C-alpha cells in the first residue's frame, strides 16, 4: 500500500533552507481579483507554467546487491534474490520481498525472528524513465527524493549523483546536465544500516547508552533512522531499507515559488493581522538574460481563493537564487481555528503567484488563525505547564501516537482518516508524535488541522545518547531545518520537543554513572547539550520563532517528587513501578505527557497472527508479540488485585482489557478533577505498529480496546466523577466548555436487582472551564444497611431545558472481584432507521462490562455497565442486515467468566453463557 499523491500537503514543494533578502519591492493593494485578471492577461499569449513535476513511481525493480551473503541469508534464496524483481515505490525492501512471495508475513506467529537477515543485506533499486525534449528545455531540472531509508548511493545514467545518510531528510540534486533525451536509468544502492553504525560505535572510546536495544549493541543512535525499526517494548526488530517517500523530477524555468508561510501577528474579533513570507527561486539562466537590467523583474500576487483577504500585488526585482520577502496581510471578521471541542478548526487558503517574463508559477497553502502559547510560570504549586489557545486555557486530552505500521509506506490515506475519526470520536484534542518513530506524512498534519487536533511534535531522538562529531551534528541541523520548515505552517502544531526520555535517562537511569572517566562522561553530555540546547532550539528560533521549544520529555523523572510540581511528567509508577492504580489520584503532575498500562488486543486480532495452538498466555510464539520481558506477568499480577481470575485464555484477553481501561480511567478522571494543577493527560499509547500485546487503546487493525471507550467517556467535554476518599463520598463536575452549565444533579443508590435504595436531586451550577466539587457526604450514611458489595451509585447531570439523557457516571464501593454479581439475562433487538442501525439492550440484573462482538462491526459504545431494567441503545456501523446481526451478535459480561483455577491454555473448556 502506497501513500497516494493526495496524501501530500496541498501544493507543497520541498522548502529550501536559507534567509536571503530579495531585491527592491513595491506593494500595491487592488480590489477583488482584478490583480489576477491583469496578471494573467498580459501579453498576446497566456503565460507558460514555470514548473513541471514528473513523479517517478513506475517500473521499479529491486535486487540483492552483488556481494557475499550476510550470515543469516537463506542460501536457497540467494540466486532468486540476485535477479531483478518488481518493486513498489514508495515502499520498503521487506514489503517488496513479501509481495514477491520470498518471505512469509513478518507479523505472522514468530516469523519476525527468522527475518533478521533482511536488514543485514544490501539492496539495489532501479527504474528507467523518459526525459522529453520539453523537459530538457527547462532551465533547472531537479531530482527530488522525499525520503531515502537510510544509507543510499544514487546513480543516474551510471553516474553517482548523491550519497544520502538520513531517513528524515529530503534530498534534491540538480540533474539537467546528467539527463539524456529519451530513456534514462536511475539506480539507488542501499547499504545495510547495521555496519556503518557498528563502525561509528567502534570508533568511539566509550559506549553510548540506548534504552531499548533489547540487549543488542546500542547502534541505532549512530544512524538517523527511525529508532523503532530496531525493536521496542511494543514493536518488532525489522531493520528495513527502501525509497520510503515519493521520488520526482522537478523541472522549471525563470522563477518559481519555493515556499509560502503565514504567521499570525494578532487577532481581534474585527481583524487579524498576518505576515506572509514568500520565498522565490530564480534560475541562473533567467538572471543572465536580465543581467543588463540589474535583476529579474517579476510580479508577485498574494491572493485568497476563498476571498478571505484582498489580493496584494508586488512588483519586485529578483536576484539569482533564493529571494525572500515579507508581506503584511489583514483579514476582516476573522474566524479562529479552535481545538476539537471548543469550536470549529476553521482553515483559510492562500496562494502566491509569480510571473517573470512569459512564465508563471503558483503555490497554495492552508492556514489557520489562532494564538497559542505554552504557559510555564511560577505559581503556588511550583511552575505551571499548560497551553492557552486563543486566550483560553485548554486542558489537553489525548495520547501518544507511533507509526501506524512498522512499514510506514503502506499506510493509506484511509488509514489516516480512520485514525483521526477515532481520535475525534474519543473527544481528544492533542496527540504527541513520539520521538522514536517518524516525522509523520503531510496528510497526517493536514488531518490534524482539519479536525482541530493539536500536535506535540518530538524531534526524532529517543531513549539514548547520541554522538557529537561535526558530521553528525551537521546532519542533525539539516534534518531539523527541513522538518521545521515542512511542518511550521500547520495551525495544529503546538510544540517542538527535543527528545523522549533522554534527560531522564542521563539523570535517573544511571547513564551518567556508566563512564570510567569524567572526560568521557563530559563528552557524552556535551553532545547532548549541542543537539538539544543549541542546534534544535536554534533552528526553531530561526525557522519557527513563534513556536515553543521544550528540550526533553519528561523534564524530570517520575521518581523525583519535584516532577509533580513543574514541567511535564512520564509517570510510570503504575506498570514499571507496580504501584496500585489508586496512586494516580495521589501523584498529580502539572501535565502528564506519558503513562500507561498494557492489555491484549481483541481475540479477532490474536487469531489474525496465531495458530490455535499458540493461544496460551506464555506460549513462546505468542510471547514474540509481547515485547515487555514480564508483561504478561504484570497483567496477571494487577488482574489478581481487582478482578476474578479467568480460567480460559479468551476470557483472560477480555478481562485484561477491562483491567487496562479501569486503571487508565482512574488516571484520566483524577487528572481532570485536579485542574488547574494538572492541565493535560496524554496516555501511552494510541495505536500499534503491528498486532501485539501493548499499551495501545486502538490495535493494529484499528479495533477499539476497552481503553478507547473509557478514554472517550472520560474525555467528554462535561464529566461527572464520583469518587471515594476513605469514607468521604464525593461527586465532582469537570467542564471543558466555555459556557456555564446549569441543571440538576441526580444521585441514586441502586442495588444490582434495580431497587432504588436512596436518591437525591440537587440543583447544580458548574462554571465554565473548571473542575468543582458538587456534593460530598459520608459513604456510611448513604449506604445505611445496604450491602456495599451489591450496590452502585448513579450520578447524572441533566442540564436545564435538556430533554436528552444527561451526563452520567457510576461508582462501586468495591473492586470488581469483590462484587456479588448475578448472571444477567439480556434481551436485545436490532433495528434500522434514519439514525442507522441501532441495538437496544435491557437486563434483568446489573450486567457488568457488557462486551459486544460482531464480525466487521464497530459499536458506538462497548464494555459498558448495563443497569437493570434501564434500556440502553448502541449504534452499529455494519454491513449486516438486522436479522443477520441479531443472529451473529455475541454478548459477554464479567459475571459469566468461569473462575475455576487458572488455566491460560486456549484449549481449556469454556462454559458458554446462556443466550438471551
PDB file of C-alpha atoms in Angstrom, residues 332-607:
ATOM      1  CA  UNK A 332     -11.532  41.271   8.364  1.00  0.00           C
ATOM      2  CA  UNK A 333     -14.002  39.469  10.628  1.00  0.00           C
ATOM      3  CA  UNK A 334     -11.602  36.581  11.217  1.00  0.00           C
ATOM      4  CA  UNK A 335     -12.754  33.081  12.073  1.00  0.00           C
ATOM      5  CA  UNK A 336     -10.417  31.457  14.559  1.00  0.00           C
ATOM      6  CA  UNK A 337      -9.007  27.936  14.411  1.00  0.00           C
ATOM      7  CA  UNK A 338     -10.101  26.068  17.548  1.00  0.00           C
ATOM      8  CA  UNK A 339      -9.070  22.740  19.063  1.00  0.00           C
ATOM      9  CA  UNK A 340     -11.589  19.915  18.993  1.00  0.00           C
ATOM     10  CA  UNK A 341     -14.403  20.523  21.467  1.00  0.00           C
ATOM     11  CA  UNK A 342     -14.032  24.301  21.654  1.00  0.00           C
ATOM     12  CA  UNK A 343     -15.166  25.372  18.215  1.00  0.00           C
ATOM     13  CA  UNK A 344     -14.592  24.943  14.506  1.00  0.00           C
ATOM     14  CA  UNK A 345     -11.000  24.434  13.312  1.00  0.00           C
ATOM     15  CA  UNK A 346     -11.511  26.968  10.522  1.00  0.00           C
ATOM     16  CA  UNK A 347      -8.958  26.930   7.720  1.00  0.00           C
ATOM     17  CA  UNK A 348      -8.184  29.565   5.126  1.00  0.00           C
ATOM     18  CA  UNK A 349      -6.381  29.203   1.792  1.00  0.00           C
ATOM     19  CA  UNK A 350      -3.689  31.494   0.426  1.00  0.00           C
ATOM     20  CA  UNK A 351      -1.945  31.462  -2.921  1.00  0.00           C
ATOM     21  CA  UNK A 352       1.291  33.033  -4.130  1.00  0.00           C
ATOM     22  CA  UNK A 353       1.622  33.663  -7.878  1.00  0.00           C
ATOM     23  CA  UNK A 354       4.868  34.815  -9.508  1.00  0.00           C
ATOM     24  CA  UNK A 355       5.175  35.960 -13.116  1.00  0.00           C
ATOM     25  CA  UNK A 356       8.639  36.518 -14.533  1.00  0.00           C
ATOM     26  CA  UNK A 357       8.805  37.180 -18.271  1.00  0.00           C
ATOM     27  CA  UNK A 358       6.418  34.818 -20.002  1.00  0.00           C
ATOM     28  CA  UNK A 359       6.371  32.226 -17.192  1.00  0.00           C
ATOM     29  CA  UNK A 360       4.092  31.868 -14.199  1.00  0.00           C
ATOM     30  CA  UNK A 361       4.269  29.710 -11.054  1.00  0.00           C
ATOM     31  CA  UNK A 362       1.856  29.256  -8.151  1.00  0.00           C
ATOM     32  CA  UNK A 363       1.927  27.716  -4.705  1.00  0.00           C
ATOM     33  CA  UNK A 364      -1.129  27.232  -2.486  1.00  0.00           C
ATOM     34  CA  UNK A 365      -1.234  26.625   1.232  1.00  0.00           C
ATOM     35  CA  UNK A 366      -3.790  26.401   4.022  1.00  0.00           C
ATOM     36  CA  UNK A 367      -3.537  28.207   7.324  1.00  0.00           C
ATOM     37  CA  UNK A 368      -5.498  28.839  10.477  1.00  0.00           C
ATOM     38  CA  UNK A 369      -5.865  31.891  12.661  1.00  0.00           C
ATOM     39  CA  UNK A 370      -5.164  31.236  16.314  1.00  0.00           C
ATOM     40  CA  UNK A 371      -2.897  32.257  19.134  1.00  0.00           C
ATOM     41  CA  UNK A 372      -1.189  29.562  21.158  1.00  0.00           C
ATOM     42  CA  UNK A 373       1.297  29.671  23.989  1.00  0.00           C
ATOM     43  CA  UNK A 374       2.757  27.207  26.444  1.00  0.00           C
ATOM     44  CA  UNK A 375       2.444  28.888  29.825  1.00  0.00           C
ATOM     45  CA  UNK A 376       5.212  27.976  32.269  1.00  0.00           C
ATOM     46  CA  UNK A 377       5.018  30.470  35.120  1.00  0.00           C
ATOM     47  CA  UNK A 378       5.705  30.255  38.873  1.00  0.00           C
ATOM     48  CA  UNK A 379       2.592  29.554  40.920  1.00  0.00           C
ATOM     49  CA  UNK A 380       1.592  28.296  44.369  1.00  0.00           C
ATOM     50  CA  UNK A 381       2.494  24.694  43.444  1.00  0.00           C
ATOM     51  CA  UNK A 382       5.746  25.270  41.609  1.00  0.00           C
ATOM     52  CA  UNK A 383       5.536  26.149  37.932  1.00  0.00           C
ATOM     53  CA  UNK A 384       2.548  25.856  35.611  1.00  0.00           C
ATOM     54  CA  UNK A 385       2.539  23.894  32.383  1.00  0.00           C
ATOM     55  CA  UNK A 386      -0.487  24.453  30.187  1.00  0.00           C
ATOM     56  CA  UNK A 387      -1.473  25.548  26.705  1.00  0.00           C
ATOM     57  CA  UNK A 388      -3.503  28.691  26.158  1.00  0.00           C
ATOM     58  CA  UNK A 389      -5.285  28.802  22.789  1.00  0.00           C
ATOM     59  CA  UNK A 390      -6.990  31.987  21.647  1.00  0.00           C
ATOM     60  CA  UNK A 391      -6.558  33.236  25.232  1.00  0.00           C
ATOM     61  CA  UNK A 392      -8.432  30.214  26.650  1.00  0.00           C
ATOM     62  CA  UNK A 393      -6.589  27.782  28.975  1.00  0.00           C
ATOM     63  CA  UNK A 394      -7.173  24.345  27.434  1.00  0.00           C
ATOM     64  CA  UNK A 395      -6.958  21.031  29.248  1.00  0.00           C
ATOM     65  CA  UNK A 396      -5.229  18.684  26.816  1.00  0.00           C
ATOM     66  CA  UNK A 397      -6.765  15.224  26.380  1.00  0.00           C
ATOM     67  CA  UNK A 398      -5.153  12.693  24.123  1.00  0.00           C
ATOM     68  CA  UNK A 399      -2.458  10.134  23.556  1.00  0.00           C
ATOM     69  CA  UNK A 400       0.993   9.405  22.189  1.00  0.00           C
ATOM     70  CA  UNK A 401       0.968   8.264  18.575  1.00  0.00           C
ATOM     71  CA  UNK A 402       3.518   5.950  16.973  1.00  0.00           C
ATOM     72  CA  UNK A 403       3.713   4.957  13.275  1.00  0.00           C
ATOM     73  CA  UNK A 404       0.557   3.203  12.104  1.00  0.00           C
ATOM     74  CA  UNK A 405       2.551   0.365  10.561  1.00  0.00           C
ATOM     75  CA  UNK A 406       6.078  -0.895  11.086  1.00  0.00           C
ATOM     76  CA  UNK A 407       6.409  -0.479   7.315  1.00  0.00           C
ATOM     77  CA  UNK A 408       5.060   3.049   7.189  1.00  0.00           C
ATOM     78  CA  UNK A 409       4.887   3.472   3.372  1.00  0.00           C
ATOM     79  CA  UNK A 410       1.936   1.092   3.224  1.00  0.00           C
ATOM     80  CA  UNK A 411      -0.229   3.306   5.447  1.00  0.00           C
ATOM     81  CA  UNK A 412      -3.008   4.662   3.251  1.00  0.00           C
ATOM     82  CA  UNK A 413      -4.953   7.889   3.240  1.00  0.00           C
ATOM     83  CA  UNK A 414      -7.957   5.966   4.532  1.00  0.00           C
ATOM     84  CA  UNK A 415      -5.873   4.633   7.423  1.00  0.00           C
ATOM     85  CA  UNK A 416      -5.045   8.188   8.453  1.00  0.00           C
ATOM     86  CA  UNK A 417      -8.660   9.290   8.089  1.00  0.00           C
ATOM     87  CA  UNK A 418      -9.880   6.457  10.281  1.00  0.00           C
ATOM     88  CA  UNK A 419      -7.231   7.265  12.874  1.00  0.00           C
ATOM     89  CA  UNK A 420      -8.398  10.860  13.181  1.00  0.00           C
ATOM     90  CA  UNK A 421     -12.045   9.832  13.205  1.00  0.00           C
ATOM     91  CA  UNK A 422     -11.224   7.658  16.209  1.00  0.00           C
ATOM     92  CA  UNK A 423      -9.226  10.456  17.848  1.00  0.00           C
ATOM     93  CA  UNK A 424     -12.119  12.891  17.493  1.00  0.00           C
ATOM     94  CA  UNK A 425     -14.536  10.131  18.460  1.00  0.00           C
ATOM     95  CA  UNK A 426     -12.685   9.785  21.769  1.00  0.00           C
ATOM     96  CA  UNK A 427     -13.014  13.545  22.485  1.00  0.00           C
ATOM     97  CA  UNK A 428      -9.263  14.121  22.181  1.00  0.00           C
ATOM     98  CA  UNK A 429      -7.697  17.450  21.348  1.00  0.00           C
ATOM     99  CA  UNK A 430      -3.955  16.627  21.309  1.00  0.00           C
ATOM    100  CA  UNK A 431      -1.600  13.929  20.052  1.00  0.00           C
ATOM    101  CA  UNK A 432       2.076  13.618  20.841  1.00  0.00           C
ATOM    102  CA  UNK A 433       4.163  12.396  17.885  1.00  0.00           C
ATOM    103  CA  UNK A 434       6.713  10.326  19.774  1.00  0.00           C
ATOM    104  CA  UNK A 435      10.446  10.754  19.146  1.00  0.00           C
ATOM    105  CA  UNK A 436      11.296   7.133  18.341  1.00  0.00           C
ATOM    106  CA  UNK A 437       9.095   6.965  15.249  1.00  0.00           C
ATOM    107  CA  UNK A 438       8.920   9.215  12.193  1.00  0.00           C
ATOM    108  CA  UNK A 439       8.062  12.774  11.341  1.00  0.00           C
ATOM    109  CA  UNK A 440       4.623  11.892  10.010  1.00  0.00           C
ATOM    110  CA  UNK A 441       3.308  12.270   6.488  1.00  0.00           C
ATOM    111  CA  UNK A 442       1.963  15.634   5.354  1.00  0.00           C
ATOM    112  CA  UNK A 443      -1.518  14.144   5.272  1.00  0.00           C
ATOM    113  CA  UNK A 444      -1.324  13.354   8.977  1.00  0.00           C
ATOM    114  CA  UNK A 445      -0.829  17.034   9.808  1.00  0.00           C
ATOM    115  CA  UNK A 446      -3.449  18.116   7.258  1.00  0.00           C
ATOM    116  CA  UNK A 447      -5.992  15.939   9.035  1.00  0.00           C
ATOM    117  CA  UNK A 448      -4.895  17.288  12.406  1.00  0.00           C
ATOM    118  CA  UNK A 449      -5.565  20.785  11.047  1.00  0.00           C
ATOM    119  CA  UNK A 450      -8.991  19.759   9.727  1.00  0.00           C
ATOM    120  CA  UNK A 451     -10.083  18.049  12.952  1.00  0.00           C
ATOM    121  CA  UNK A 452      -8.711  20.516  15.491  1.00  0.00           C
ATOM    122  CA  UNK A 453      -6.142  18.118  16.972  1.00  0.00           C
ATOM    123  CA  UNK A 454      -3.098  19.882  18.386  1.00  0.00           C
ATOM    124  CA  UNK A 455       0.249  18.186  17.814  1.00  0.00           C
ATOM    125  CA  UNK A 456       3.051  17.903  20.339  1.00  0.00           C
ATOM    126  CA  UNK A 457       5.914  17.162  17.945  1.00  0.00           C
ATOM    127  CA  UNK A 458       9.030  15.408  19.160  1.00  0.00           C
ATOM    128  CA  UNK A 459      12.182  15.579  17.126  1.00  0.00           C
ATOM    129  CA  UNK A 460      13.203  12.022  16.282  1.00  0.00           C
ATOM    130  CA  UNK A 461      15.500  11.250  19.206  1.00  0.00           C
ATOM    131  CA  UNK A 462      14.563   8.737  21.886  1.00  0.00           C
ATOM    132  CA  UNK A 463      15.956   6.755  24.808  1.00  0.00           C
ATOM    133  CA  UNK A 464      19.660   7.019  24.158  1.00  0.00           C
ATOM    134  CA  UNK A 465      22.597   9.396  23.950  1.00  0.00           C
ATOM    135  CA  UNK A 466      23.839  10.435  20.525  1.00  0.00           C
ATOM    136  CA  UNK A 467      27.308  11.144  19.074  1.00  0.00           C
ATOM    137  CA  UNK A 468      28.622  14.683  18.860  1.00  0.00           C
ATOM    138  CA  UNK A 469      31.065  14.674  15.933  1.00  0.00           C
ATOM    139  CA  UNK A 470      30.804  17.520  13.453  1.00  0.00           C
ATOM    140  CA  UNK A 471      29.346  15.427  10.606  1.00  0.00           C
ATOM    141  CA  UNK A 472      26.597  14.015  12.801  1.00  0.00           C
ATOM    142  CA  UNK A 473      25.709  17.432  14.189  1.00  0.00           C
ATOM    143  CA  UNK A 474      25.608  18.941  10.693  1.00  0.00           C
ATOM    144  CA  UNK A 475      23.278  16.130   9.634  1.00  0.00           C
ATOM    145  CA  UNK A 476      21.011  16.844  12.612  1.00  0.00           C
ATOM    146  CA  UNK A 477      20.919  20.542  11.783  1.00  0.00           C
ATOM    147  CA  UNK A 478      19.952  19.872   8.168  1.00  0.00           C
ATOM    148  CA  UNK A 479      17.250  17.413   9.277  1.00  0.00           C
ATOM    149  CA  UNK A 480      15.792  19.834  11.800  1.00  0.00           C
ATOM    150  CA  UNK A 481      15.799  22.716   9.321  1.00  0.00           C
ATOM    151  CA  UNK A 482      13.989  20.642   6.715  1.00  0.00           C
ATOM    152  CA  UNK A 483      11.370  19.280   9.121  1.00  0.00           C
ATOM    153  CA  UNK A 484      10.658  22.572  10.892  1.00  0.00           C
ATOM    154  CA  UNK A 485      10.169  24.334   7.586  1.00  0.00           C
ATOM    155  CA  UNK A 486       7.997  21.495   6.296  1.00  0.00           C
ATOM    156  CA  UNK A 487       5.636  21.484   9.275  1.00  0.00           C
ATOM    157  CA  UNK A 488       5.615  25.030  10.630  1.00  0.00           C
ATOM    158  CA  UNK A 489       2.609  26.163   8.581  1.00  0.00           C
ATOM    159  CA  UNK A 490       0.174  23.830  10.324  1.00  0.00           C
ATOM    160  CA  UNK A 491      -2.078  25.511  12.906  1.00  0.00           C
ATOM    161  CA  UNK A 492      -2.290  22.146  14.674  1.00  0.00           C
ATOM    162  CA  UNK A 493       1.416  22.235  15.526  1.00  0.00           C
ATOM    163  CA  UNK A 494       1.631  23.233  19.198  1.00  0.00           C
ATOM    164  CA  UNK A 495       5.138  22.431  20.406  1.00  0.00           C
ATOM    165  CA  UNK A 496       8.580  21.279  19.317  1.00  0.00           C
ATOM    166  CA  UNK A 497      10.148  18.862  21.797  1.00  0.00           C
ATOM    167  CA  UNK A 498      13.800  17.865  21.578  1.00  0.00           C
ATOM    168  CA  UNK A 499      13.658  14.220  22.597  1.00  0.00           C
ATOM    169  CA  UNK A 500      11.952  11.422  24.504  1.00  0.00           C
ATOM    170  CA  UNK A 501      13.281  10.451  27.982  1.00  0.00           C
ATOM    171  CA  UNK A 502      16.930  11.225  27.322  1.00  0.00           C
ATOM    172  CA  UNK A 503      17.495  13.763  30.065  1.00  0.00           C
ATOM    173  CA  UNK A 504      15.694  11.430  32.465  1.00  0.00           C
ATOM    174  CA  UNK A 505      17.889   8.529  31.374  1.00  0.00           C
ATOM    175  CA  UNK A 506      21.007  10.578  31.999  1.00  0.00           C
ATOM    176  CA  UNK A 507      19.935  11.793  35.420  1.00  0.00           C
ATOM    177  CA  UNK A 508      17.867   8.909  36.781  1.00  0.00           C
ATOM    178  CA  UNK A 509      18.643   5.687  34.912  1.00  0.00           C
ATOM    179  CA  UNK A 510      22.357   5.575  35.659  1.00  0.00           C
ATOM    180  CA  UNK A 511      23.619   6.606  32.237  1.00  0.00           C
ATOM    181  CA  UNK A 512      25.844   9.322  33.662  1.00  0.00           C
ATOM    182  CA  UNK A 513      27.474   6.827  36.026  1.00  0.00           C
ATOM    183  CA  UNK A 514      28.462   4.401  33.273  1.00  0.00           C
ATOM    184  CA  UNK A 515      31.741   6.104  32.459  1.00  0.00           C
ATOM    185  CA  UNK A 516      35.175   5.424  33.905  1.00  0.00           C
ATOM    186  CA  UNK A 517      36.465   8.951  33.439  1.00  0.00           C
ATOM    187  CA  UNK A 518      34.892  12.396  33.800  1.00  0.00           C
ATOM    188  CA  UNK A 519      36.260  13.205  30.362  1.00  0.00           C
ATOM    189  CA  UNK A 520      34.140  10.539  28.670  1.00  0.00           C
ATOM    190  CA  UNK A 521      31.065  11.498  30.663  1.00  0.00           C
ATOM    191  CA  UNK A 522      31.553  15.158  29.785  1.00  0.00           C
ATOM    192  CA  UNK A 523      31.960  14.331  26.087  1.00  0.00           C
ATOM    193  CA  UNK A 524      28.635  12.467  26.024  1.00  0.00           C
ATOM    194  CA  UNK A 525      26.850  15.256  27.855  1.00  0.00           C
ATOM    195  CA  UNK A 526      28.442  17.909  25.636  1.00  0.00           C
ATOM    196  CA  UNK A 527      26.993  16.164  22.576  1.00  0.00           C
ATOM    197  CA  UNK A 528      23.588  16.184  24.255  1.00  0.00           C
ATOM    198  CA  UNK A 529      23.879  19.895  25.012  1.00  0.00           C
ATOM    199  CA  UNK A 530      24.977  20.639  21.452  1.00  0.00           C
ATOM    200  CA  UNK A 531      21.946  18.935  19.922  1.00  0.00           C
ATOM    201  CA  UNK A 532      19.159  19.730  22.385  1.00  0.00           C
ATOM    202  CA  UNK A 533      20.243  23.070  23.833  1.00  0.00           C
ATOM    203  CA  UNK A 534      21.962  24.595  20.819  1.00  0.00           C
ATOM    204  CA  UNK A 535      21.119  23.153  17.398  1.00  0.00           C
ATOM    205  CA  UNK A 536      17.438  22.294  17.760  1.00  0.00           C
ATOM    206  CA  UNK A 537      16.331  25.404  19.685  1.00  0.00           C
ATOM    207  CA  UNK A 538      18.470  27.465  17.319  1.00  0.00           C
ATOM    208  CA  UNK A 539      16.736  26.061  14.259  1.00  0.00           C
ATOM    209  CA  UNK A 540      13.291  26.604  15.819  1.00  0.00           C
ATOM    210  CA  UNK A 541      14.224  30.180  16.766  1.00  0.00           C
ATOM    211  CA  UNK A 542      15.175  30.976  13.165  1.00  0.00           C
ATOM    212  CA  UNK A 543      12.626  28.963  11.197  1.00  0.00           C
ATOM    213  CA  UNK A 544       9.595  28.923  13.528  1.00  0.00           C
ATOM    214  CA  UNK A 545      10.152  31.637  16.142  1.00  0.00           C
ATOM    215  CA  UNK A 546       6.537  31.810  17.294  1.00  0.00           C
ATOM    216  CA  UNK A 547       6.503  28.168  18.403  1.00  0.00           C
ATOM    217  CA  UNK A 548       7.769  26.986  21.801  1.00  0.00           C
ATOM    218  CA  UNK A 549      10.665  24.549  22.082  1.00  0.00           C
ATOM    219  CA  UNK A 550      10.853  22.102  25.014  1.00  0.00           C
ATOM    220  CA  UNK A 551      14.211  20.303  25.385  1.00  0.00           C
ATOM    221  CA  UNK A 552      13.180  16.875  26.678  1.00  0.00           C
ATOM    222  CA  UNK A 553      10.068  14.981  27.722  1.00  0.00           C
ATOM    223  CA  UNK A 554       9.741  14.435  30.616  1.00  0.00           C
ATOM    224  CA  UNK A 555      11.523  17.392  32.109  1.00  0.00           C
ATOM    225  CA  UNK A 556      12.024  15.399  35.345  1.00  0.00           C
ATOM    226  CA  UNK A 557      11.827  11.662  36.046  1.00  0.00           C
ATOM    227  CA  UNK A 558       8.828  10.086  37.786  1.00  0.00           C
ATOM    228  CA  UNK A 559      10.944   9.147  40.783  1.00  0.00           C
ATOM    229  CA  UNK A 560      11.657  12.812  41.514  1.00  0.00           C
ATOM    230  CA  UNK A 561       8.938  14.400  43.723  1.00  0.00           C
ATOM    231  CA  UNK A 562       9.580  17.720  42.004  1.00  0.00           C
ATOM    232  CA  UNK A 563       8.302  16.176  38.738  1.00  0.00           C
ATOM    233  CA  UNK A 564       4.775  16.644  40.083  1.00  0.00           C
ATOM    234  CA  UNK A 565       5.254  20.369  40.644  1.00  0.00           C
ATOM    235  CA  UNK A 566       6.642  21.583  37.324  1.00  0.00           C
ATOM    236  CA  UNK A 567       7.195  20.584  33.737  1.00  0.00           C
ATOM    237  CA  UNK A 568       5.705  17.548  32.031  1.00  0.00           C
ATOM    238  CA  UNK A 569       5.700  14.083  33.562  1.00  0.00           C
ATOM    239  CA  UNK A 570       6.007  10.476  32.421  1.00  0.00           C
ATOM    240  CA  UNK A 571       4.562   8.710  35.433  1.00  0.00           C
ATOM    241  CA  UNK A 572       5.416   5.012  35.297  1.00  0.00           C
ATOM    242  CA  UNK A 573       4.898   4.144  38.965  1.00  0.00           C
ATOM    243  CA  UNK A 574       1.926   2.179  37.667  1.00  0.00           C
ATOM    244  CA  UNK A 575       3.194  -0.652  35.450  1.00  0.00           C
ATOM    245  CA  UNK A 576       7.001  -0.319  35.721  1.00  0.00           C
ATOM    246  CA  UNK A 577       6.849   0.530  39.429  1.00  0.00           C
ATOM    247  CA  UNK A 578       3.979  -1.932  40.041  1.00  0.00           C
ATOM    248  CA  UNK A 579       2.147   0.650  42.161  1.00  0.00           C
ATOM    249  CA  UNK A 580      -1.652   0.375  42.507  1.00  0.00           C
ATOM    250  CA  UNK A 581      -3.990   2.251  40.211  1.00  0.00           C
ATOM    251  CA  UNK A 582      -5.114   4.408  43.144  1.00  0.00           C
ATOM    252  CA  UNK A 583      -1.721   6.139  43.081  1.00  0.00           C
ATOM    253  CA  UNK A 584      -2.897   8.058  40.002  1.00  0.00           C
ATOM    254  CA  UNK A 585      -5.252  10.026  42.258  1.00  0.00           C
ATOM    255  CA  UNK A 586      -2.333  10.990  44.505  1.00  0.00           C
ATOM    256  CA  UNK A 587       0.501  11.614  42.037  1.00  0.00           C
ATOM    257  CA  UNK A 588      -0.874  14.593  40.156  1.00  0.00           C
ATOM    258  CA  UNK A 589       1.597  16.197  37.722  1.00  0.00           C
ATOM    259  CA  UNK A 590       1.278  19.571  36.050  1.00  0.00           C
ATOM    260  CA  UNK A 591       0.999  17.877  32.637  1.00  0.00           C
ATOM    261  CA  UNK A 592       1.036  14.116  32.154  1.00  0.00           C
ATOM    262  CA  UNK A 593       2.619  13.527  28.754  1.00  0.00           C
ATOM    263  CA  UNK A 594       3.109   9.754  29.122  1.00  0.00           C
ATOM    264  CA  UNK A 595       1.746   6.937  31.304  1.00  0.00           C
ATOM    265  CA  UNK A 596       0.112   3.640  30.515  1.00  0.00           C
ATOM    266  CA  UNK A 597      -0.872   0.054  31.152  1.00  0.00           C
ATOM    267  CA  UNK A 598      -0.937  -2.973  28.865  1.00  0.00           C
ATOM    268  CA  UNK A 599      -3.761  -5.164  27.601  1.00  0.00           C
ATOM    269  CA  UNK A 600      -4.195  -7.842  24.985  1.00  0.00           C
ATOM    270  CA  UNK A 601      -5.775  -6.884  21.656  1.00  0.00           C
ATOM    271  CA  UNK A 602      -9.186  -8.359  20.797  1.00  0.00           C
ATOM    272  CA  UNK A 603      -9.348 -12.066  20.008  1.00  0.00           C
ATOM    273  CA  UNK A 604     -10.032 -11.290  16.344  1.00  0.00           C
ATOM    274  CA  UNK A 605      -6.604  -9.684  16.185  1.00  0.00           C
ATOM    275  CA  UNK A 606      -4.903 -12.513  18.060  1.00  0.00           C
ATOM    276  CA  UNK A 607      -6.474 -15.012  15.643  1.00  0.00           C
TER     277      UNK A 607
END
